[in-house]
Amino acid sequence: MARIIETATDAIEPTAVDPVTLDLIENGLRNARYEMDEVLFRTALSPGIREQHDEFPLIADPGGKMVVGQFGLSIPDFLDGYDGPIEEGDVMLTSDPYACGAAISHANDWLVVVPIFHEGRVVGWSSMFGHMSDVGGKTPSSMPTDARTIYEEGVVIPPFKLYAKGVLNDDALRIILNQVRVPDWNRADLNGLVAACRTASRRVVEMCQRFGTATYLSALDALLQRNYDAMKILLAMVFEDGRTLSFTDYICDDGVGNGPYELKLSLTRTGEKVHLDFTGSSPQAVGPINYYINENLTRMFFGIYMITVADPQILWNDGFYPLVDVTIPDGSYWKPRHPAALSGRNHGIGRVFDLFGGLLGQTNPALLNAAGFSSSPHFMYSGHYTTGDRAGEWFQLYSIGFGGIPGRPLGDGPDGHSLWPSFVNIPCEYLESYYPLRIERWETIADTGGAGLHRGGNGVDVAYVFEEPGAIAIHDDRWLTYPWGVNGGHPGSRGTKWVERADGTRQVLPSKCHDVPVSVGDVLHFVTWGGGGWGDPLERDPALVELEVRRGLVSVEGARRYGVVVSEGGSGGDGGGSHGGGVDVAATTSLRERMRADRPAELPVFDMGPPIEELLARCEEETGLPAPKRPVWTT
């Protein structure tokens, strides 16, 4: 466990904080958190961080509790895994999930932790991790889809002092950067992480100087207590005492032929506290899809759902953690044993939100979201230029794909969006300027969103035309199972990937693959999945369905899923193209009457699509890919 070296020995007595001061400090922290983002974006070089914002900041109290942050990580777990003194001016770095209690979840995430000192004492912590586009290993971008151990996934950095009392450890950094393919990117991104954390530290010190250390620390306690109080009320309102809720979803496969992996989560409230239990989930994967999640991150995910739904203006934090107990079985998908591979854990991170949505929504189906684009699928392309002034130069791209957001109680799911609200697309102009490829198509795919009163968002088809020979890699999921619909809504469509070769042949790709060779003129179609629909499709406004047909979001045939008959022909004025004409009112009324008569009177709360065994039996016929083998526990 870390030993904090402080020169100040006098105790800080708590003090009352008036509402105005509390509001000023709260917004000062919020602004410092956003300033961390901007500092990093303006100094990073990799497109994953610079353009897509694949990074997550945090500011904590002296004990390591998050007071403000985007995604959260566990500073207490990091401190437990570091054995040594921490002093003013130190900057800590690690990329080893097993050495920091899963404060991060794979070796591509470089985690920087900075103690914030003021007048000889620790008044907080600033921390940030960012996804490095490459950390070495056997394949470009360091995420081999057939990895069995973390040792195949690049350099794994144990917790150490990158800076000791402000002095950079040049030798250690040189050894680390010697392991990666694009060291300039890693150096710039790492410098940005450090600069962002130091910026937050300065802002915290400024607030201590402005308001006084006692007032600042007491304000943090008040913010944490506010979340505790809010959560205690919410738990009593939402969950019946003594009742256990459970929900199960799946990861389709692990990249080496096993799957689907069952992910089960149960919740029981007893008195003021709830118990989250992952017992019943599948064993750890052979391949790299394991998501090593620690108990504090589980609490954080739970809090995101509970607090932000109840009051989005609350600055959610770690204050409610004592109200949530967590059980994660050792050797399971959620807590694999070292040295299990972890690089494909992005699907599990996303699926957590589907799990919580399905679990918590059972208490009130009117507040239930469907399943959505619960992953951050990766596309990688690398090689050497063969012609022109850059002949022989290495190029490497890492990017994150977008898909359909679920239908919700308040409306449709957005089309072609990220799971993470702060992520943005890499602009086509950027890609075409800096990489030897052309974007032939970037468009939403009609009917891929699940039908419902509120439609699930559509997936997208991004067509990459390669202008240099190289190799591509893909990390994706939901090619076998469906993004489920709720309250009568239908599931969204599955994702698919294929390459149209320059010689006219077509190659279907698995959702997880690497080192796939591509030649000049080959075209990759990166098709993502849609979001599930919410509510009865037959209740959707026919005029809205017809408008979406004209806009190319729903096809004429797809409109019939809503019981809407749209006449053929006509030129759309809201998106162009020859799509539908107008709504045939009489035919629509008749079709909806027949559809209602042919279905159960009570619509299912969840529509998961066909059962798993049926999906496996029809897998190769429907997808062109062999069915995975069900995982089993071993002793």
XYZ file of C-alpha atoms in Angstrom:
635
model
C 0.000 0.000 0.000
C 1.215 3.510 -0.840
C 2.628 5.682 1.957
C 1.730 9.358 1.610
C 4.507 11.684 2.820
C 3.040 14.894 4.255
C 4.891 17.630 6.143
C 1.763 19.183 7.645
C 0.719 17.315 10.780
C -2.078 19.477 12.185
C -5.612 18.272 11.704
C -8.104 20.071 9.472
C -11.347 20.643 11.330
C -14.577 20.359 9.306
C -16.428 23.612 8.762
C -19.907 24.565 7.612
C -20.123 25.483 3.923
C -22.870 27.829 2.783
C -24.847 26.896 -0.368
C -23.293 29.616 -2.555
C -19.735 28.565 -1.721
C -20.649 24.914 -2.250
C -22.058 25.787 -5.669
C -18.913 27.723 -6.592
C -16.631 24.852 -5.595
C -18.832 22.286 -7.332
C -18.738 24.220 -10.603
C -15.048 24.937 -10.182
C -14.438 21.185 -10.056
C -16.721 20.608 -13.011
C -14.850 23.206 -15.058
C -11.473 21.777 -14.031
C -12.589 18.361 -15.241
C -13.488 19.802 -18.676
C -10.246 21.763 -18.765
C -8.391 18.477 -18.320
C -10.048 17.256 -21.523
C -9.097 20.343 -23.497
C -5.476 20.269 -22.377
C -5.178 16.670 -23.560
C -6.977 17.189 -26.875
C -4.655 20.067 -27.756
C -1.464 18.114 -27.036
C -2.232 14.514 -28.066
C -1.181 13.146 -31.458
C -3.061 9.849 -31.808
C -6.427 10.141 -33.575
C -8.062 7.954 -30.922
C -7.486 10.606 -28.251
C -7.052 13.791 -30.293
C -10.070 13.285 -32.551
C -12.309 10.713 -30.835
C -11.615 11.652 -27.189
C -10.909 8.153 -25.871
C -9.823 9.373 -22.430
C -11.347 9.725 -18.989
C -10.490 12.285 -16.262
C -11.098 12.280 -12.533
C -10.609 14.564 -9.525
C -10.783 12.972 -6.078
C -10.743 13.891 -2.407
C -7.722 13.117 -0.167
C -8.942 9.541 0.363
C -9.218 8.892 -3.369
C -13.002 9.135 -3.638
C -14.057 10.538 -7.010
C -15.735 13.907 -6.644
C -15.973 14.674 -10.347
C -15.161 12.555 -13.389
C -16.337 11.304 -16.740
C -16.035 7.551 -16.433
C -14.338 6.853 -13.182
C -11.470 4.692 -12.085
C -10.455 3.553 -8.660
C -7.668 5.563 -7.041
C -7.993 3.540 -3.792
C -7.310 0.366 -5.771
C -4.334 2.007 -7.444
C -2.913 3.087 -4.087
C -3.414 -0.406 -2.683
C -1.355 -1.802 -5.565
C 1.553 0.628 -5.222
C 4.118 -0.192 -2.558
C 6.188 2.869 -1.792
C 6.160 6.503 -0.707
C 4.272 9.206 -2.607
C 5.515 12.774 -2.246
C 4.800 16.229 -3.601
C 5.789 16.484 -7.283
C 5.362 12.762 -7.951
C 3.484 11.555 -11.026
C 2.477 7.894 -11.046
C 1.959 5.756 -14.141
C 0.684 2.223 -14.796
C -0.968 0.164 -17.526
C -1.230 -3.116 -15.593
C -4.842 -3.921 -14.644
C -3.723 -6.772 -12.408
C -1.413 -4.506 -10.389
C -3.978 -1.814 -9.613
C -7.089 -3.854 -8.816
C -8.551 -3.156 -12.284
C -8.485 0.618 -11.875
C -7.957 0.293 -15.637
C -9.051 -2.688 -17.709
C -6.409 -3.393 -20.384
C -2.797 -2.575 -21.195
C -3.651 0.023 -23.855
C -4.995 2.299 -21.124
C -2.174 4.338 -19.596
C -3.229 5.644 -16.200
C -1.654 8.746 -14.678
C -2.244 9.547 -10.990
C -1.064 12.797 -9.373
C -1.275 13.675 -5.657
C -2.455 17.241 -5.099
C -0.476 18.894 -2.302
C -1.221 22.217 -0.648
C 0.756 23.563 2.284
C 2.350 20.201 2.958
C -0.734 18.017 2.912
C -2.653 16.009 0.283
C -5.902 17.812 -0.515
C -6.901 15.495 -3.348
C -5.885 13.534 -6.427
C -6.098 14.167 -10.126
C -6.065 11.240 -12.485
C -6.643 10.440 -16.126
C -6.254 7.497 -18.435
C -6.179 7.426 -22.207
C -6.224 4.629 -24.749
C -2.835 4.410 -26.456
C -3.210 3.436 -30.100
C -0.312 1.002 -29.801
C 1.609 -0.475 -26.865
C 3.610 -3.096 -28.754
C 2.747 -6.775 -28.808
C 2.352 -9.118 -31.719
C -0.065 -7.086 -33.830
C -0.435 -3.364 -34.671
C -2.650 -1.537 -32.155
C -1.776 -4.224 -29.574
C -5.155 -5.928 -29.434
C -4.656 -9.395 -30.961
C -8.012 -11.099 -31.176
C -6.481 -14.535 -30.536
C -4.479 -13.583 -27.431
C -4.633 -16.037 -24.549
C -2.522 -14.017 -22.102
C -1.834 -10.373 -21.379
C 1.803 -10.966 -22.317
C 0.753 -11.062 -25.988
C -0.885 -7.635 -25.761
C 2.122 -5.350 -25.558
C 4.129 -3.654 -22.841
C 2.518 -3.877 -19.391
C 3.726 -1.062 -17.132
C 3.732 -1.742 -13.379
C 2.824 1.168 -11.080
C 5.894 3.406 -10.788
C 6.933 7.052 -10.474
C 7.157 8.600 -13.905
C 8.163 11.791 -12.097
C 9.751 11.701 -8.634
C 9.514 15.103 -6.905
C 9.078 16.675 -10.320
C 12.026 14.913 -12.006
C 11.250 12.743 -15.053
C 12.505 9.152 -15.044
C 13.994 9.330 -18.553
C 15.419 5.811 -18.546
C 12.116 4.160 -17.645
C 10.223 6.181 -20.231
C 12.809 5.348 -22.902
C 12.448 1.612 -22.155
C 8.639 1.849 -22.360
C 8.615 3.795 -25.623
C 11.073 1.346 -27.135
C 8.303 -1.287 -27.022
C 5.739 0.598 -29.127
C 5.343 1.116 -32.866
C 4.628 4.876 -32.902
C 6.575 6.284 -29.924
C 5.927 9.913 -30.892
C 2.196 9.345 -30.415
C 2.658 7.680 -27.049
C 5.028 10.371 -25.795
C 2.696 13.193 -26.844
C -0.407 11.473 -25.467
C 1.359 10.701 -22.179
C 2.606 14.269 -21.858
C -0.960 15.412 -22.424
C -2.261 13.158 -19.661
C 0.359 14.502 -17.255
C -0.339 18.118 -18.241
C -4.079 17.600 -17.790
C -3.612 16.151 -14.299
C -1.272 18.985 -13.333
C -3.816 21.494 -14.620
C -6.483 19.995 -12.364
C -4.025 20.094 -9.470
C -3.465 23.812 -9.988
C -7.191 24.480 -10.043
C -7.708 22.578 -6.796
C -4.864 24.467 -5.106
C -6.357 27.749 -6.329
C -9.693 26.839 -4.713
C -7.922 25.970 -1.463
C -6.197 29.353 -1.543
C -9.411 31.176 -2.390
C -11.781 29.507 0.063
C -9.383 27.989 2.577
C -8.350 24.343 2.827
C -10.903 23.547 5.518
C -13.754 24.996 3.472
C -12.639 23.214 0.293
C -12.331 19.808 1.972
C -15.611 20.277 3.815
C -17.257 21.115 0.496
C -15.997 17.813 -0.934
C -17.484 16.003 2.044
C -20.787 17.797 1.442
C -20.839 16.826 -2.242
C -20.127 13.198 -1.384
C -22.749 13.229 1.370
C -25.327 14.696 -1.013
C -24.920 11.726 -3.336
C -25.141 9.328 -0.404
C -28.390 10.919 0.766
C -29.861 10.987 -2.740
C -28.976 7.361 -3.385
C -30.425 6.208 -0.061
C -33.766 7.753 -1.014
C -33.639 6.381 -4.553
C -32.911 2.842 -3.427
C -35.889 2.854 -1.106
C -38.143 4.316 -3.817
C -37.109 2.050 -6.695
C -36.388 -1.373 -5.157
C -38.654 -3.485 -3.005
C -36.998 -4.603 0.227
C -35.994 -8.272 0.031
C -36.838 -8.710 -3.656
C -34.128 -10.029 -5.995
C -34.014 -8.860 -9.614
C -31.870 -10.589 -12.260
C -31.030 -9.981 -15.890
C -28.845 -11.802 -18.421
C -27.219 -10.657 -21.642
C -24.411 -12.038 -23.794
C -21.062 -11.401 -25.462
C -21.243 -13.294 -28.761
C -17.758 -14.835 -28.838
C -14.200 -14.488 -27.558
C -12.330 -14.328 -30.856
C -10.981 -17.881 -30.648
C -14.171 -19.859 -31.232
C -15.940 -19.858 -27.867
C -19.274 -18.265 -27.025
C -21.688 -16.848 -26.369
C -20.617 -15.727 -22.903
C -23.471 -15.339 -20.457
C -23.400 -12.177 -18.371
C -25.731 -12.284 -15.394
C -26.349 -9.568 -12.842
C -28.659 -9.733 -9.814
C -29.726 -7.046 -7.349
C -31.255 -7.387 -3.897
C -32.142 -4.542 -1.540
C -31.919 -5.215 2.176
C -32.727 -2.206 4.291
C -30.772 0.831 3.116
C -28.281 -1.172 1.033
C -28.345 -3.080 -2.227
C -26.255 -6.076 -3.207
C -25.027 -6.423 -6.808
C -24.065 -10.004 -7.640
C -22.440 -11.278 -10.860
C -22.766 -14.935 -9.806
C -24.093 -17.046 -12.676
C -21.976 -15.362 -15.340
C -19.782 -17.425 -17.644
C -16.200 -18.373 -16.764
C -13.305 -16.231 -17.907
C -12.808 -16.327 -21.649
C -9.988 -18.130 -23.386
C -9.676 -15.184 -25.762
C -9.126 -11.505 -24.896
C -12.705 -10.337 -24.258
C -12.524 -10.612 -20.450
C -13.615 -7.484 -18.629
C -11.778 -7.288 -15.329
C -14.067 -4.971 -13.392
C -13.489 -4.128 -9.769
C -16.110 -3.550 -7.123
C -15.744 0.228 -7.075
C -16.228 0.521 -10.833
C -19.336 -1.643 -10.522
C -20.673 0.783 -7.931
C -19.818 3.670 -10.243
C -21.744 2.162 -13.184
C -24.707 1.588 -10.897
C -24.541 5.185 -9.706
C -24.470 6.570 -13.236
C -27.765 4.870 -13.938
C -29.467 5.730 -10.683
C -28.395 9.317 -10.035
C -28.299 10.756 -13.546
C -31.760 9.381 -14.354
C -33.183 10.865 -11.157
C -31.452 14.260 -11.386
C -28.935 14.869 -14.216
C -27.858 18.146 -12.596
C -26.327 16.357 -9.624
C -22.555 16.076 -9.902
C -22.486 12.322 -9.343
C -19.546 10.963 -7.374
C -18.386 8.126 -5.140
C -20.248 9.239 -2.044
C -22.917 6.533 -2.253
C -20.443 3.600 -2.360
C -21.136 2.440 1.247
C -24.732 1.723 0.196
C -23.730 -0.828 -2.470
C -22.201 -4.253 -1.817
C -20.719 -6.154 -4.766
C -19.926 -9.829 -5.382
C -17.791 -10.808 -8.402
C -16.763 -14.499 -8.568
C -13.066 -15.194 -9.081
C -12.287 -16.835 -12.395
C -15.417 -15.428 -14.024
C -15.670 -13.254 -17.119
C -15.745 -10.243 -14.775
C -12.750 -11.229 -12.631
C -10.341 -13.374 -14.677
C -7.226 -14.776 -13.115
C -3.812 -13.464 -14.121
C -2.495 -13.612 -16.835
C -5.774 -13.791 -18.799
C -5.903 -11.617 -21.927
C -7.905 -8.396 -21.600
C -7.470 -6.327 -24.769
C -11.002 -6.953 -26.125
C -12.815 -5.919 -22.966
C -14.598 -3.013 -24.722
C -17.651 -5.200 -25.369
C -18.054 -6.005 -21.683
C -17.757 -2.347 -20.716
C -20.601 -1.506 -23.032
C -22.704 -4.501 -22.104
C -22.649 -3.389 -18.461
C -24.987 -0.570 -19.442
C -27.385 -2.977 -21.155
C -27.276 -5.176 -18.046
C -28.107 -2.313 -15.722
C -30.784 -1.048 -18.104
C -32.483 -4.443 -18.241
C -32.087 -5.000 -14.516
C -33.200 -1.641 -13.166
C -35.944 -1.147 -15.730
C -37.822 -4.174 -14.425
C -39.029 -2.126 -11.489
C -40.711 0.348 -13.845
C -40.990 -0.683 -17.520
C -42.001 2.858 -18.451
C -38.443 3.914 -17.587
C -36.837 1.000 -19.415
C -34.363 1.514 -22.268
C -33.866 -1.077 -24.985
C -30.456 -2.556 -25.762
C -28.280 -0.328 -27.844
C -24.833 0.148 -29.264
C -23.223 -1.324 -26.181
C -19.624 -1.471 -27.343
C -16.867 0.650 -28.820
C -15.953 -1.445 -31.850
C -12.438 -0.909 -33.150
C -11.140 -0.686 -36.702
C -7.387 -0.749 -37.301
C -5.405 -0.378 -40.549
C -1.621 -0.398 -40.842
C 1.256 -0.935 -43.239
C 4.028 0.816 -45.138
C 3.607 3.293 -47.964
C 4.884 1.769 -51.193
C 4.962 4.799 -53.491
C 5.635 8.531 -53.530
C 7.628 10.677 -51.140
C 6.487 8.584 -48.146
C 7.580 5.222 -49.580
C 8.709 2.954 -46.733
C 7.039 5.091 -44.038
C 4.842 3.304 -41.493
C 1.167 4.252 -41.143
C -1.221 3.085 -38.445
C -4.864 3.889 -37.749
C -6.956 3.073 -34.697
C -10.570 4.253 -34.694
C -13.882 3.608 -32.931
C -17.108 2.782 -34.768
C -20.604 4.105 -34.093
C -24.019 2.417 -34.204
C -27.658 2.618 -33.121
C -28.621 4.034 -29.714
C -31.652 2.311 -28.119
C -35.209 3.506 -28.227
C -36.113 5.251 -24.982
C -39.210 6.352 -23.077
C -38.645 9.924 -24.275
C -38.047 9.220 -27.951
C -36.105 7.513 -30.704
C -32.512 6.414 -30.352
C -30.042 8.486 -32.400
C -28.704 6.915 -35.578
C -24.994 6.181 -35.923
C -23.851 7.422 -32.521
C -21.295 6.375 -29.922
C -21.979 4.500 -26.719
C -20.018 7.243 -24.915
C -21.706 10.672 -25.210
C -18.376 12.550 -25.352
C -16.904 10.470 -28.181
C -16.965 11.948 -31.680
C -16.235 10.573 -35.133
C -12.871 10.969 -36.771
C -13.787 13.276 -39.678
C -13.585 11.732 -43.136
C -11.392 14.640 -44.189
C -8.911 13.773 -41.441
C -8.825 10.116 -42.404
C -8.361 10.826 -46.096
C -5.695 13.448 -45.416
C -3.529 11.412 -43.060
C -4.083 7.819 -44.202
C -3.954 5.983 -47.542
C -7.666 5.298 -47.718
C -10.874 6.831 -49.059
C -14.298 6.834 -47.414
C -16.632 5.689 -50.169
C -19.696 5.552 -47.947
C -20.647 6.649 -44.426
C -24.375 6.281 -44.051
C -27.059 4.911 -41.818
C -28.715 1.649 -42.894
C -32.484 1.667 -43.169
C -34.414 -0.709 -40.893
C -31.438 -1.708 -38.712
C -32.995 0.049 -35.730
C -35.640 -2.018 -33.946
C -39.237 -1.073 -34.700
C -41.197 0.476 -31.857
C -43.322 3.382 -30.750
C -39.861 4.891 -30.403
C -37.518 3.517 -33.030
C -34.085 2.175 -32.188
C -31.243 4.047 -33.832
C -29.916 2.681 -37.109
C -26.466 1.227 -37.528
C -24.062 2.580 -40.130
C -22.157 1.234 -43.133
C -18.702 2.754 -43.418
C -16.967 1.661 -46.633
C -13.185 2.053 -46.497
C -11.363 1.913 -49.849
C -7.697 1.017 -49.335
C -5.068 2.826 -51.365
C -2.028 1.003 -50.003
C -1.493 -2.669 -49.199
C -1.593 -3.392 -45.500
C -3.405 -5.286 -42.782
C -6.663 -4.574 -40.959
C -8.058 -5.642 -37.604
C -11.586 -5.525 -36.162
C -12.961 -5.756 -32.622
C -16.758 -5.925 -32.638
C -19.699 -7.957 -31.306
C -23.494 -8.458 -31.637
C -23.010 -10.519 -34.797
C -24.834 -13.527 -33.256
C -27.171 -12.175 -30.556
C -29.593 -9.299 -31.087
C -29.893 -5.893 -29.359
C -33.179 -6.535 -27.599
C -36.333 -4.448 -27.717
C -38.578 -3.587 -24.775
C -42.254 -2.971 -23.994
C -43.292 -4.495 -27.323
C -40.407 -3.003 -29.317
C -38.481 -5.224 -31.715
C -34.756 -6.090 -31.569
C -32.303 -4.147 -33.669
C -30.277 -5.731 -36.471
C -26.941 -7.470 -35.976
C -23.623 -6.148 -37.250
C -21.684 -7.588 -40.200
C -18.244 -7.071 -41.765
C -16.995 -8.013 -45.208
C -14.339 -7.111 -47.763
C -15.099 -6.624 -51.434
C -11.821 -7.585 -53.053
C -10.513 -5.718 -56.057
C -10.694 -8.989 -58.012
C -14.475 -9.142 -57.485
C -14.576 -11.711 -54.685
C -16.298 -11.156 -51.349
C -14.884 -12.234 -47.977
C -17.060 -12.295 -44.863
C -15.032 -11.384 -41.781
C -15.629 -12.440 -38.200
C -16.401 -9.686 -35.725
C -13.003 -10.190 -34.090
C -9.997 -10.600 -36.368
C -6.541 -9.153 -36.962
C -3.743 -9.243 -39.529
C -6.246 -9.544 -42.389
C -4.322 -8.546 -45.555
C -5.845 -5.921 -47.842
C -4.706 -4.752 -51.252
C -5.114 -1.569 -53.254
C -8.742 -1.233 -54.312
C -10.181 -3.564 -51.688
C -13.228 -2.182 -49.848
C -14.103 -2.983 -46.228
C -17.764 -2.616 -45.259
C -17.838 -1.969 -41.521
C -21.540 -2.411 -40.747
C -22.584 -1.825 -37.148
C -25.725 -2.915 -35.351
C -28.879 -1.012 -34.531
C -30.590 -0.216 -31.260
C -33.629 -2.053 -29.959
C -37.062 -0.498 -30.296
C -39.174 0.818 -27.386
C -42.927 0.358 -27.204
C -45.584 -0.933 -29.577
C -44.612 -0.285 -33.234
C -48.289 -0.168 -34.190
C -48.677 2.965 -32.056
C -46.087 4.936 -34.033
C -47.443 7.890 -36.010
C -47.834 6.761 -39.662
C -46.863 10.238 -40.870
C -43.565 9.943 -38.985
C -42.923 6.508 -40.504
C -43.588 7.922 -43.976
C -41.229 10.826 -43.306
C -38.487 8.396 -42.298
C -39.108 6.391 -45.465
C -38.530 9.560 -47.499
C -35.385 10.238 -45.495
C -34.025 6.744 -46.117
C -34.125 5.722 -42.447
C -36.898 3.180 -42.990
C -37.592 1.295 -46.221
C -41.017 0.930 -47.820
C -41.006 -2.728 -46.805
C -39.638 -1.865 -43.355
C -42.581 0.490 -42.793
C -44.814 -2.574 -42.694
C -43.166 -3.569 -39.402
C -45.072 -0.558 -38.015
C -48.214 -1.617 -39.834
C -47.798 1.346 -42.169
C -48.363 0.994 -45.915
C -46.415 3.571 -47.910
C -47.036 3.800 -51.630
C -44.063 3.253 -53.918
C -42.427 6.058 -55.863
C -41.882 9.727 -55.200
C -38.729 11.687 -54.624
C -37.942 12.466 -51.022
C -37.547 16.096 -50.127
C -35.888 15.471 -46.745
C -32.787 13.541 -47.634
C -33.253 12.824 -51.316
C -33.454 9.556 -53.157
C -36.414 7.725 -54.632
C -38.237 6.264 -51.673
C -41.871 6.210 -50.681
C -44.805 8.358 -51.674
C -47.602 8.918 -49.152
C -49.330 6.804 -46.508
C -52.186 4.605 -47.741
C -54.516 5.274 -44.815
C -57.045 2.539 -45.552
C -54.396 -0.116 -46.167
C -52.547 0.975 -43.016
C -55.677 0.678 -40.883
C -56.413 -2.779 -42.281
C -52.831 -4.002 -41.862
C -52.633 -2.811 -38.264
C -55.906 -4.539 -37.411
C -54.606 -7.841 -38.831
C -51.271 -7.513 -37.032
C -52.963 -6.826 -33.693
C -55.219 -9.832 -34.143
C -52.271 -12.132 -34.896
C -50.196 -11.292 -31.819
C -50.602 -11.802 -28.062
C -52.781 -9.271 -26.274
C -49.998 -8.557 -23.778
C -46.721 -7.587 -25.414
C -43.477 -8.871 -23.870
C -41.418 -6.529 -21.727
C -38.260 -7.925 -23.385
C -37.868 -9.216 -26.938
C -34.425 -10.827 -26.992
C -34.830 -12.366 -30.447
C -34.508 -16.119 -31.062
C -33.196 -18.349 -28.225
C -29.450 -18.925 -28.050
C -29.639 -22.565 -29.168
C -31.621 -21.553 -32.230
C -29.113 -18.830 -33.055
C -26.269 -21.323 -32.797
C -28.071 -23.881 -34.957
C -28.690 -21.320 -37.718
C -25.417 -19.403 -37.249
C -23.498 -20.373 -40.382
C -26.582 -20.195 -42.597
C -27.441 -16.670 -41.409
C -24.007 -15.131 -40.886
C -21.600 -17.097 -43.039
C -19.507 -17.780 -39.952
C -19.130 -20.988 -37.913
C -21.025 -21.207 -34.649
C -18.941 -20.702 -31.508
C -18.705 -23.398 -28.834
C -20.362 -22.814 -25.485
C -17.841 -21.947 -22.744
C -17.556 -24.214 -19.707
C -16.098 -23.745 -16.242
C -12.913 -25.693 -15.501
C -11.348 -26.357 -12.125
